[in-house]
Amino acid sequence: MSKARLVNVAVPLPVEGALTYLVPEDLPLPEPGIRVRVPVGRRQMVGIVTGDAKEADSKGFKLRKLYGFIDQTPLIPAQLIDFLLWIADYYFYPPGLVFSEALPPGFLSPKDAAISRLIKKGSKPGKSRFTPENLAVSSDIKLTDDQSAAVSSIKKTIFNNSYSPILLHGVTGSGKTEVYLRAASSCLESGRSVLVMVPEIAMTAQTTGWFSSRFGDLLSVLHSGMTVAQRRDQWWRIRTGKSPVVVGTRSAIFSPLDDLGLIIVDEEHDPSYKQSDKLRYNARDMALVLGKRFNATVVLGSATPSLSSYKNAISGKYRLLRLPERITGRSLPAVEIIDRREEEKKLSGAGYKKKSISGKDAWLTPRLETAIKETVERGEQVILFLNRRGFATYIFCRECGYVFRCRNCDITMTWHRALNKKSHASQKALPGASGYLKCHYCGFETVALPACPSCGGTAVKALGFGTEKVEEEIKGRFPYIRSARIDRDTVSSTKRLNSIISDFRSRRLDLIVGTQMITKGHDFPGLTLVGILWADLGLNVPEFNAAERTFQLITQVAGRAGRGNAPGRVLVQTWMADHFAIETASKQDYETFFKKEAALRQELKYAPFARMINFKISGARKAAVMDASAKLAKMARELASGSFKADILGPAPAPRARIKNRYRSQMLIKGTALSQVRGLCSAILEKKDKVVPSSVRVEVDVDPENML
Ligand code: ADP
Ligand code: ZN
């Protein structure tokens, strides 16, 4: 009897593995990476052949024949198939859905003809055919000694053709980009391709710009702001070997590059490398996995490395390269902490009653106010950083205590004073009120009311402040200062952001108020004062990595100051002046921060000293969610006892217990051995349907970074 002609096919459905099909006698056996048309139930779907199959793969289902091939040669390179299957396994995510998230839209749609048109246009998938001669490597920058040492070290590992992870720990303004550029040139010269990951394209336009001027046509840029057609074109350019250098945001990790020699992850600590829904992958971690598969060099660069990367660097798992100083002649900015508690005492001693400068609702201390004035008067520039949008964080009724909350979420509504033109053009604000209330979780908006919906009273009061209020008060207090605001409310497009950035660079603006959008890699030569308005804002959230994020944000935003010829100054306003994250960030003292934070995490058994998997349980009915969570946890404990070395925490309602009308609870599994934690997770997932009804959703977050 001849061997059964069976293949596994990944179809974009929430099923655990690939599906198995018979290949009709009149067709050859398709290679992995070829798209095929297959029957699924009564539907016809497009799937990707992932490999040959055995009879047993069909799991007892009746085998059906596939209908036919879409591609003649593999559209998806074999390397990428293996990598995506690995990802599906690691993140406990259906392989077909990994494919549909990783590939440009339309690849798996039965009707899409665009990609076929591209293929017909001539180029064939394959290796890059560029010759190293057409490289624009010329650069008139003379490297510093530290940069030279880093570059030659990276070059050496590239030529070794073996997996070499490197952490490049360089302070802000130490010239990491130039190191990346030289390393990328070397890699291209050796005939291998390069992947450069950046946190957010809009925020890193400068870095992208450097790469495009150095590599021109050899470069492809990939980011989420592109149209579907652009994404397909770039994908196809990469697939056909026309652009051996790719710069992109997290999803660029899925690009079909061939023969990778170097992967660079710029600002490797950045939270945007982790996708927070659906396939919850971390592109920084996947860069290491990919690097290993290609025997490539992986450079993780940051001034504030993630705890996990630094831990690996000092344990010798990664090689550690340092750029401890800024580019010659420039020093790190002087950071001064303004202790708001001390300040309050002084103010009350001096008989201050003015609400605008005293109390938790005041955002500007006299010291920062003076510094802003002096800086602008000298013709220099200011950035004010506050990681919170809007005008007021919450609104309540002073008569009955009613707090305006989102109807879909357990979240207070943020007051925005400026009317949102798009959604409120036709809605006139009521007399006595202005602007709108918005939920920052689900986006629900409502026009601001002048009266309390509960008691009808008019003593409605706004508390807290956000970037909108700061900007408005700056304009009121200092009419001569030319200011702008950068946050998600004002900057809806990359174009708008670029125009503000370019106005600031060319000194048409004196001051920018912004959220974390302004903390990333920008280089503003005229910027000499950075004011951090509320440094401890992110410290009191129930996240295991709150201190790490706070340290990173403060250090990064402080690092924007004094990158030109004039020295920089940073004023840090805080209510928690003696918190170690704030103290060490003001001294730009990474080592001390690391030691303290590492000790705490080790004690509490949190990542990176434990492996963690978070189960997120949600549903429309609270009782059903609570009940399913309790049963799931009970089952998890039974499965674990005696069989797996892992701790189970919870279930507990998520800190944000209801979002978008779904009640949420969670259960955290952690342990020191990955295999144990994963083993338990598989066992739970295998049996979960026995205790969880279909109305309750269970999602898995491997290596979680955000537990809210
Ligand atoms: P980082 O990413 O480490 O914060 P950048 O790469 O943005 O720093 O470099 C800071 C500035 O220094 C940039 O304007 C860059 O062009 C410049 N620069 C980098 N290397 C050199 C060098 N060797 N000599 C002079 N200027 C340099
Ligand atoms: Zn909401």
XYZ file of C-alpha atoms and ligand atoms in Angstrom:
736
model
C 0.000 0.000 0.000
C 1.395 3.419 -0.906
C 1.990 5.923 1.858
C -0.953 8.250 2.523
C -0.380 11.638 0.959
C -1.197 13.882 3.905
C -0.282 17.469 4.735
C -0.884 19.726 7.693
C -2.525 23.038 6.895
C -2.843 26.043 9.206
C -6.200 27.762 8.703
C -7.138 31.023 10.392
C -9.459 29.510 12.979
C -9.268 29.242 16.753
C -8.318 25.589 16.698
C -5.433 24.151 18.605
C -3.242 22.773 15.856
C -3.022 22.598 12.098
C -5.654 20.582 10.215
C -4.741 17.485 8.240
C -5.763 16.981 4.591
C -5.355 14.414 1.865
C -3.627 15.603 -1.287
C -5.564 14.478 -4.396
C -3.740 11.980 -6.611
C -3.490 14.376 -9.544
C -1.587 16.995 -7.531
C 2.023 16.875 -6.365
C 2.707 17.015 -2.626
C 2.793 20.721 -1.785
C 5.858 22.185 -0.100
C 5.461 23.987 3.215
C 4.642 27.648 2.685
C 2.286 27.090 -0.248
C -1.248 28.349 0.208
C -3.988 25.862 -0.479
C -7.768 25.906 -0.655
C -9.345 23.509 1.802
C -12.795 22.506 2.979
C -13.593 23.376 6.595
C -17.068 22.291 7.588
C -19.199 23.646 4.783
C -16.847 26.468 4.013
C -13.908 26.797 1.722
C -10.893 28.433 3.371
C -7.337 29.381 2.509
C -4.625 27.830 4.629
C -0.874 27.447 4.588
C 0.811 24.100 4.273
C 3.022 23.677 7.315
C 4.453 20.261 6.521
C 3.798 16.609 5.826
C 1.415 14.850 8.150
C 0.955 11.415 9.580
C -2.328 9.563 9.825
C -2.331 10.204 13.577
C -2.294 13.996 13.089
C -5.910 13.910 11.991
C -6.880 13.061 15.582
C -9.527 10.634 14.425
C -11.395 13.125 12.240
C -12.441 11.917 8.842
C -9.781 12.970 6.331
C -10.872 15.265 3.526
C -9.140 16.197 0.319
C -7.759 19.658 -0.189
C -9.203 21.443 -3.229
C -6.132 22.913 -4.849
C -3.060 25.116 -4.630
C -2.974 28.898 -4.821
C 0.799 29.224 -5.100
C 3.200 27.239 -7.256
C 6.217 27.982 -5.074
C 6.149 28.631 -1.324
C 4.891 32.103 -0.557
C 6.036 31.868 3.050
C 9.685 30.868 3.480
C 10.297 27.657 5.392
C 12.246 29.465 8.113
C 9.318 31.763 8.798
C 6.866 28.850 8.933
C 8.938 27.120 11.569
C 9.324 30.328 13.523
C 5.578 31.030 13.485
C 4.775 27.492 14.572
C 7.242 27.892 17.405
C 5.499 31.131 18.418
C 2.094 29.428 18.334
C 3.391 26.786 20.673
C 5.173 29.154 23.040
C 2.244 31.546 23.421
C -0.435 28.834 23.446
C -2.084 30.449 20.442
C -3.767 28.758 17.456
C -1.172 28.422 14.671
C -3.573 29.511 11.939
C -4.302 32.707 13.862
C -0.588 33.316 14.361
C -0.238 33.137 10.573
C -3.094 35.522 9.961
C -1.699 38.023 12.478
C 1.840 37.713 11.188
C 1.121 38.041 7.480
C -0.178 41.126 5.676
C -3.973 41.323 5.521
C -5.556 39.368 2.703
C -3.001 36.577 2.469
C -5.430 34.097 3.911
C -8.576 35.458 2.397
C -10.231 33.329 -0.291
C -11.053 36.375 -2.397
C -7.856 38.366 -2.254
C -6.158 38.649 -5.592
C -3.699 41.425 -4.807
C -0.889 39.197 -3.684
C -1.323 36.994 -6.740
C -1.013 40.101 -8.904
C 2.218 40.989 -7.129
C 3.571 37.527 -7.708
C 2.602 37.623 -11.384
C 4.465 40.902 -11.810
C 7.669 38.979 -12.233
C 9.926 38.823 -9.219
C 10.292 35.433 -7.660
C 10.588 34.789 -3.964
C 14.133 34.191 -2.959
C 17.413 35.308 -1.581
C 18.547 38.861 -1.837
C 20.477 39.586 -4.936
C 22.047 42.851 -3.915
C 25.773 43.245 -4.226
C 27.569 44.754 -1.277
C 29.115 47.377 -3.595
C 25.913 49.353 -3.839
C 26.074 50.093 -0.138
C 26.305 53.675 0.964
C 28.603 53.166 3.894
C 30.298 56.530 3.806
C 29.844 58.490 6.968
C 31.884 61.447 8.089
C 31.223 60.840 11.779
C 34.369 59.880 13.647
C 33.465 57.276 16.230
C 34.372 57.777 19.874
C 36.599 55.153 21.459
C 33.651 53.527 23.192
C 31.646 53.443 19.977
C 34.611 51.962 18.077
C 35.063 49.263 20.660
C 31.367 48.389 20.530
C 31.291 48.362 16.735
C 34.316 46.119 16.386
C 32.996 43.758 18.987
C 29.670 43.460 17.185
C 31.387 43.084 13.801
C 33.450 40.218 15.119
C 30.392 38.321 16.270
C 28.620 38.949 12.953
C 31.535 37.346 11.103
C 31.471 34.390 13.463
C 28.097 33.345 12.072
C 26.919 32.041 15.396
C 24.097 33.127 17.669
C 25.428 35.967 19.828
C 23.110 38.025 21.991
C 24.551 41.373 23.030
C 23.219 44.031 25.379
C 24.394 47.504 24.405
C 23.929 49.564 27.530
C 24.570 53.130 26.450
C 23.444 56.200 28.374
C 21.084 58.616 26.632
C 22.954 60.510 23.936
C 25.875 58.087 23.849
C 25.510 57.547 20.104
C 23.933 54.127 19.932
C 22.354 54.804 16.547
C 25.737 55.247 14.882
C 26.833 51.920 16.343
C 23.730 50.275 14.871
C 24.385 51.829 11.466
C 27.983 50.621 11.310
C 27.059 47.163 12.497
C 24.282 46.996 9.888
C 26.696 48.026 7.110
C 29.134 45.308 8.101
C 26.449 42.706 8.141
C 25.248 43.712 4.687
C 28.809 43.637 3.385
C 29.073 40.079 4.576
C 26.059 39.292 2.403
C 23.485 38.770 5.150
C 20.404 40.769 5.921
C 19.521 43.011 8.854
C 16.389 43.572 10.910
C 16.107 46.714 13.026
C 13.285 46.921 15.532
C 12.096 50.245 16.922
C 9.330 50.859 19.478
C 7.017 53.154 17.513
C 7.720 54.532 14.064
C 6.267 57.975 14.707
C 8.360 58.334 17.823
C 11.499 57.049 16.175
C 11.307 58.890 12.875
C 14.798 60.164 13.532
C 16.313 56.701 13.814
C 14.400 55.545 10.759
C 15.639 58.614 8.914
C 19.262 57.740 9.664
C 18.764 54.257 8.306
C 17.035 55.395 5.184
C 19.706 57.953 4.356
C 22.408 55.345 4.904
C 20.788 52.423 3.094
C 18.411 54.059 0.622
C 16.674 51.566 -1.632
C 17.934 48.585 0.280
C 15.665 49.569 3.161
C 12.061 48.646 3.827
C 10.109 50.295 6.605
C 7.256 48.406 8.255
C 4.786 49.868 10.708
C 1.126 49.783 11.594
C 0.361 53.159 10.033
C 0.781 51.800 6.524
C -2.073 50.969 4.194
C -2.803 47.345 3.388
C -1.381 47.792 -0.107
C 1.821 49.356 1.239
C 2.237 46.540 3.686
C 1.874 43.936 0.966
C 4.301 45.734 -1.310
C 6.934 46.000 1.397
C 6.420 42.386 2.373
C 6.871 41.313 -1.213
C 9.941 43.509 -1.639
C 11.501 41.785 1.342
C 10.390 38.354 0.199
C 11.948 38.857 -3.211
C 15.249 39.915 -1.737
C 15.065 43.536 -2.847
C 15.507 45.017 0.595
C 17.925 43.255 2.864
C 17.484 45.873 5.596
C 14.176 46.229 7.403
C 13.324 48.835 10.012
C 10.038 48.304 11.729
C 7.881 48.122 14.812
C 7.103 44.934 16.691
C 5.333 43.104 13.870
C 8.435 43.489 11.680
C 9.688 40.453 13.565
C 7.466 38.482 11.156
C 9.026 39.859 7.997
C 10.138 37.261 5.439
C 13.843 38.096 5.582
C 16.252 35.542 4.366
C 19.639 34.784 5.852
C 19.525 37.197 8.759
C 22.919 38.096 10.160
C 21.986 40.868 12.569
C 18.921 41.868 14.557
C 18.928 45.160 16.418
C 16.303 45.964 19.029
C 16.490 49.667 19.805
C 15.124 50.791 23.201
C 14.740 47.126 24.043
C 13.044 47.936 27.368
C 10.109 49.620 25.649
C 6.668 48.278 26.618
C 5.389 48.584 23.060
C 7.362 45.490 22.054
C 4.790 43.490 23.933
C 1.423 43.122 22.227
C -1.302 43.487 24.797
C -4.115 41.566 23.172
C -4.765 38.573 20.927
C -1.335 37.062 20.255
C 0.444 38.483 23.308
C 3.969 38.189 21.979
C 7.027 40.121 22.969
C 8.980 41.085 19.856
C 12.163 41.696 21.863
C 12.083 38.152 23.186
C 11.194 36.800 19.753
C 14.173 38.664 18.273
C 16.399 36.437 20.388
C 14.542 33.313 19.315
C 14.816 34.343 15.671
C 18.481 35.240 16.061
C 19.208 31.790 17.369
C 17.480 30.173 14.403
C 19.580 32.192 11.955
C 22.849 32.041 13.895
C 22.653 35.797 13.968
C 23.970 38.512 16.235
C 21.221 40.147 18.272
C 21.931 43.598 19.688
C 19.564 44.853 22.380
C 20.195 48.539 22.952
C 19.001 50.780 25.760
C 19.972 53.378 28.310
C 17.601 51.674 30.714
C 17.740 47.957 29.953
C 14.857 45.784 31.035
C 15.520 43.909 34.223
C 15.462 40.654 32.318
C 18.038 41.683 29.716
C 20.393 43.120 32.288
C 20.105 40.036 34.416
C 21.108 37.953 31.413
C 23.970 40.300 30.647
C 25.550 40.132 34.078
C 25.068 36.390 34.292
C 27.056 36.061 31.077
C 24.180 34.819 28.951
C 24.478 37.967 26.837
C 27.622 39.873 26.148
C 27.515 43.322 27.767
C 28.839 46.320 25.854
C 28.778 49.744 27.424
C 28.716 53.323 26.234
C 28.977 54.964 29.642
C 29.357 58.532 28.411
C 27.580 60.945 26.182
C 29.192 61.962 22.899
C 32.353 63.931 23.639
C 31.932 67.195 25.403
C 28.371 66.724 26.601
C 27.478 65.719 30.091
C 24.381 64.069 31.435
C 21.898 66.646 32.708
C 21.897 67.732 36.332
C 18.797 66.359 38.007
C 17.180 68.026 41.008
C 14.376 66.472 42.973
C 11.612 68.744 44.171
C 10.075 67.082 47.192
C 6.444 68.152 47.088
C 5.930 67.359 50.777
C 8.737 69.725 51.773
C 7.458 72.271 49.310
C 3.979 72.136 50.833
C 5.395 72.800 54.290
C 7.254 75.842 52.989
C 4.197 77.143 51.210
C 1.927 76.784 54.194
C 4.579 78.425 56.389
C 4.641 81.338 53.966
C 0.889 81.650 54.275
C 0.061 80.506 50.738
C -3.612 79.879 50.205
C -3.534 79.926 46.438
C -4.866 76.555 45.302
C -3.036 76.692 42.009
C 0.361 76.107 43.554
C -0.434 74.027 46.578
C -1.926 70.610 47.220
C -2.114 67.452 45.170
C -4.169 69.205 42.555
C -1.420 71.701 41.761
C 1.064 70.673 39.145
C 3.598 73.489 39.219
C 5.959 74.352 42.050
C 7.470 77.844 42.263
C 10.933 76.401 41.579
C 9.895 74.808 38.314
C 7.919 77.901 37.382
C 11.030 80.077 37.751
C 13.135 77.601 35.822
C 10.656 77.593 32.919
C 10.702 81.393 32.747
C 14.478 81.640 32.891
C 15.013 78.943 30.291
C 12.660 80.474 27.759
C 14.087 83.934 28.403
C 17.545 82.579 27.539
C 16.107 81.389 24.230
C 16.312 77.740 25.230
C 13.597 75.102 25.262
C 11.492 73.198 27.766
C 9.722 69.847 27.892
C 7.142 69.173 30.589
C 6.375 65.514 31.074
C 3.199 64.156 32.610
C 2.037 60.679 31.843
C -1.650 61.435 31.925
C -3.951 62.955 29.368
C -7.000 65.105 29.689
C -8.026 68.037 31.837
C -9.175 66.361 35.011
C -8.902 62.741 36.007
C -12.160 62.540 37.717
C -15.321 64.435 38.314
C -17.583 64.066 41.286
C -20.573 65.691 42.920
C -19.763 67.467 46.161
C -23.322 67.116 47.354
C -24.006 63.409 46.971
C -20.528 62.066 46.214
C -21.512 60.692 42.808
C -18.469 59.970 40.647
C -18.754 59.987 36.867
C -17.817 56.502 35.723
C -17.819 54.796 32.373
C -20.974 52.827 31.756
C -18.922 49.992 30.235
C -15.920 49.913 32.552
C -14.964 50.264 36.195
C -13.080 53.423 35.353
C -13.619 57.083 36.161
C -14.228 59.227 33.117
C -11.536 61.723 32.221
C -12.676 65.260 31.539
C -11.441 66.816 28.302
C -12.200 70.484 28.041
C -11.600 70.924 24.341
C -14.479 69.604 22.286
C -13.566 66.648 20.175
C -14.437 67.867 16.702
C -14.995 64.480 15.200
C -17.526 63.014 17.538
C -19.149 66.106 18.975
C -19.536 68.397 16.020
C -23.289 68.159 16.216
C -23.561 67.934 19.980
C -23.557 71.314 21.624
C -22.090 71.299 25.101
C -24.712 72.212 27.631
C -24.588 75.672 29.152
C -22.394 75.674 32.238
C -20.329 72.749 31.089
C -17.729 72.394 28.439
C -15.999 69.552 26.687
C -16.654 65.888 27.134
C -15.958 62.969 29.415
C -14.051 60.051 27.998
C -13.205 56.582 29.174
C -9.567 55.896 28.367
C -10.219 52.167 28.285
C -13.115 51.686 25.909
C -13.287 55.109 24.320
C -16.863 55.804 25.452
C -17.546 59.540 25.363
C -20.299 61.734 26.649
C -20.824 65.471 26.689
C -19.876 66.981 30.048
C -22.892 67.740 32.230
C -23.331 70.838 34.344
C -25.280 68.933 36.963
C -25.029 65.685 38.861
C -27.092 62.969 37.170
C -27.733 61.419 40.561
C -28.954 64.286 42.771
C -29.289 67.105 40.269
C -26.925 69.271 42.306
C -24.659 71.703 40.518
C -21.644 71.489 42.813
C -19.802 69.257 40.376
C -16.073 69.323 40.957
C -13.133 68.185 38.873
C -10.091 66.689 40.495
C -6.670 65.740 39.247
C -4.916 67.073 36.202
C -3.630 65.903 32.864
C -1.621 67.287 29.977
C -4.555 69.303 28.642
C -4.863 71.280 31.852
C -1.129 71.837 32.052
C -1.038 73.199 28.529
C -3.977 75.490 29.144
C -2.469 76.868 32.346
C 0.899 77.381 30.667
C -0.821 79.435 27.981
C -2.652 81.456 30.633
C 0.331 82.015 32.888
C 2.971 82.658 30.237
C 1.232 84.140 27.207
C 4.577 84.798 25.512
C 5.651 81.137 25.566
C 4.958 79.290 22.323
C 3.755 75.907 23.446
C 2.276 72.712 22.053
C 1.061 69.438 23.437
C 1.938 65.899 22.406
C -0.419 63.181 23.537
C -2.927 60.865 21.953
C -5.601 63.572 21.963
C -3.609 66.138 20.010
C -1.480 63.876 17.892
C -3.719 61.584 15.959
C -1.451 61.280 12.979
C 2.243 60.866 12.381
C 2.078 63.963 10.219
C 0.809 66.108 13.082
C 3.450 64.707 15.404
C 6.213 65.321 12.899
C 5.096 68.885 12.394
C 5.228 69.608 16.144
C 8.602 67.890 16.434
C 9.960 69.814 13.499
C 8.644 73.125 14.892
C 10.345 72.347 18.170
C 13.623 71.375 16.541
C 13.671 74.570 14.485
C 12.812 76.625 17.569
C 9.405 77.804 16.427
C 8.164 76.422 19.740
C 9.566 77.042 23.217
C 7.792 74.397 25.201
C 6.152 71.023 24.766
C 3.849 69.363 27.251
C 3.613 65.657 26.651
C 2.957 62.126 27.794
C 5.330 59.230 27.316
C 5.095 59.893 23.595
C 7.879 62.442 24.096
C 10.215 60.206 26.044
C 11.498 58.216 23.107
C 14.739 58.749 21.204
C 14.343 62.388 20.144
C 17.362 64.596 19.897
C 16.590 68.306 20.447
C 19.745 70.417 20.601
C 17.945 73.456 22.082
C 16.250 71.562 24.885
C 17.862 72.378 28.219
C 15.063 72.047 30.756
C 12.947 68.991 31.386
C 10.260 69.212 34.045
C 8.824 65.945 35.284
C 5.562 67.030 36.830
C 4.535 64.007 38.840
C 7.287 61.419 38.916
C 5.546 58.956 41.228
C 2.320 58.892 39.212
C 3.030 55.403 37.919
C 4.428 53.986 41.146
C 1.232 53.300 42.981
C -0.337 50.992 40.460
C -0.712 47.302 41.210
C 1.879 46.109 38.675
C 4.923 44.069 39.594
C 7.065 46.201 37.292
C 5.797 49.660 38.325
C 9.182 50.708 39.722
C 10.980 49.552 36.596
C 8.649 51.525 34.315
C 8.986 54.603 36.483
C 12.767 54.378 36.473
C 12.806 53.975 32.700
C 10.415 56.840 32.014
C 12.218 59.309 34.259
C 15.659 58.380 32.972
C 14.551 58.486 29.352
C 12.738 61.793 29.560
C 15.564 63.327 31.603
C 17.904 62.067 28.904
C 16.277 64.384 26.358
C 17.836 67.400 28.085
C 21.233 68.872 27.300
C 21.986 66.941 24.141
C 23.155 70.106 22.369
C 25.958 72.403 23.440
C 24.239 73.981 26.442
C 24.061 71.812 29.570
C 20.741 70.313 30.561
C 18.744 70.575 33.755
C 15.978 68.313 34.944
C 13.508 69.123 37.723
C 11.627 66.172 39.137
C 8.484 66.973 41.125
C 7.414 64.130 43.338
C 5.480 63.191 46.441
C 7.730 60.181 46.961
C 11.168 61.742 46.879
C 12.788 58.911 48.782
C 11.496 56.061 46.626
C 14.514 54.237 45.235
C 13.235 54.295 41.642
C 13.039 58.072 41.744
C 16.309 58.527 43.598
C 18.288 56.277 41.284
C 16.653 57.658 38.135
C 17.615 61.193 39.155
C 21.202 60.073 39.508
C 20.921 58.093 36.270
C 22.282 55.259 38.368
C 21.133 52.128 36.630
C 23.291 49.681 38.602
C 21.890 50.668 41.979
C 18.370 50.627 40.647
C 18.918 47.173 39.200
C 20.317 45.764 42.436
C 17.409 46.993 44.535
C 14.683 46.063 42.111
C 16.249 42.687 41.365
C 16.370 41.862 45.062
C 12.679 42.696 45.456
C 11.613 40.653 42.478
C 13.699 37.733 43.594
C 12.133 37.821 47.013
C 8.602 37.976 45.632
C 9.358 35.440 42.912
C 8.433 37.642 39.998
C 9.910 37.826 36.501
C 12.737 37.780 35.569
C 13.421 35.523 38.555
C 10.400 33.390 37.822
C 8.545 32.380 34.709
C 4.978 33.638 34.709
C 1.834 32.856 32.777
C -1.306 34.840 33.477
C -4.759 33.413 32.808
C -7.239 36.117 31.935
C -10.807 35.073 32.502
C -13.615 37.311 31.286
C -17.257 37.372 30.390
C -20.404 39.442 30.296
C -21.887 37.991 33.479
C -20.049 38.609 36.708
C -21.298 35.522 38.513
C -20.345 33.261 35.609
C -16.842 34.729 35.507
C -16.324 34.364 39.241
C -17.652 30.841 39.244
C -15.580 29.729 36.259
C -12.461 31.363 37.743
C -12.905 29.543 41.033
C -13.406 26.209 39.283
C -10.460 26.792 36.977
C -8.202 27.591 39.922
C -9.395 24.564 41.836
C -8.668 22.387 38.851
C -5.281 24.048 38.384
C -4.338 23.297 41.987
C -5.377 19.688 41.636
C -3.390 19.326 38.437
C -0.374 20.999 39.990
C -0.259 19.068 43.236
C 2.461 16.514 43.041
C 2.908 16.897 39.284
C 4.216 20.393 38.589
C 6.515 22.682 40.496
C 4.612 25.921 40.071
C 2.728 28.354 42.290
C -0.815 29.389 41.550
C -2.002 32.835 42.635
C -5.655 33.727 42.559
C -8.164 33.761 41.108
C -8.706 37.423 41.877
C -10.704 40.126 40.158
C -8.395 42.061 37.812
C -7.463 45.492 39.202
C -9.651 46.902 36.444
C -12.488 44.560 37.201
C -14.721 45.491 34.293
C -13.647 46.752 30.872
C -15.909 47.123 27.851
C -18.735 45.467 29.722
C -16.741 42.373 30.446
C -15.982 41.277 33.978
C -12.405 40.218 34.373
C -10.543 38.030 36.744
C -7.137 36.432 36.635
C -4.993 33.616 37.864
C -1.224 33.757 37.803
C 1.030 30.745 37.509
C 4.684 31.148 38.309
C 7.679 29.024 38.979
C 11.387 28.916 38.399
C 11.370 26.197 35.746
C 9.787 27.151 32.453
C 8.978 23.529 31.628
C 6.995 23.156 34.851
C 5.010 26.345 34.356
C 4.324 25.483 30.727
C 3.435 21.920 31.562
C 0.854 23.051 34.057
C -0.510 25.620 31.617
C -0.969 22.956 28.909
C -2.674 20.653 31.354
C -5.091 23.392 32.401
C -5.881 24.398 28.831
C -6.488 20.813 27.841
C -9.131 20.393 30.517
C -10.513 23.893 30.809
C -13.668 23.226 28.800
C -14.805 20.845 31.507
C -15.217 23.674 34.024
C -15.486 26.853 31.955
C -18.732 27.486 30.062
C -18.518 28.815 26.521
C -19.821 32.213 27.665
C -16.604 32.751 29.607
C -13.383 33.426 27.740
C -10.020 32.200 28.980
C -6.947 33.829 27.475
C -3.362 33.131 28.272
C -0.673 35.770 28.644
C 2.791 34.237 28.597
C 5.450 36.461 30.200
C 2.872 39.101 31.175
C 4.014 42.676 31.658
C 0.742 44.290 32.447
C -1.723 42.890 34.952
C -4.262 45.711 35.115
P 21.419 57.571 21.830
O 20.548 56.792 20.886
O 22.512 56.754 22.401
O 20.635 58.295 22.876
P 22.065 59.054 19.491
O 22.434 57.878 18.688
O 20.761 59.711 19.238
O 22.171 58.694 21.025
O 23.240 60.108 19.349
C 23.177 61.373 19.926
C 23.730 62.422 18.974
O 25.141 62.272 18.826
C 23.173 62.324 17.574
O 22.886 63.626 17.137
C 24.280 61.714 16.764
O 24.241 62.117 15.419
C 25.514 62.253 17.449
N 26.685 61.394 17.335
C 26.721 60.048 17.434
N 27.994 59.602 17.343
C 28.782 60.684 17.182
C 30.194 60.879 17.056
N 31.030 59.843 17.087
N 30.642 62.138 16.929
C 29.801 63.178 16.931
N 28.459 63.074 17.041
C 27.951 61.840 17.182
Zn -15.087 52.501 29.335
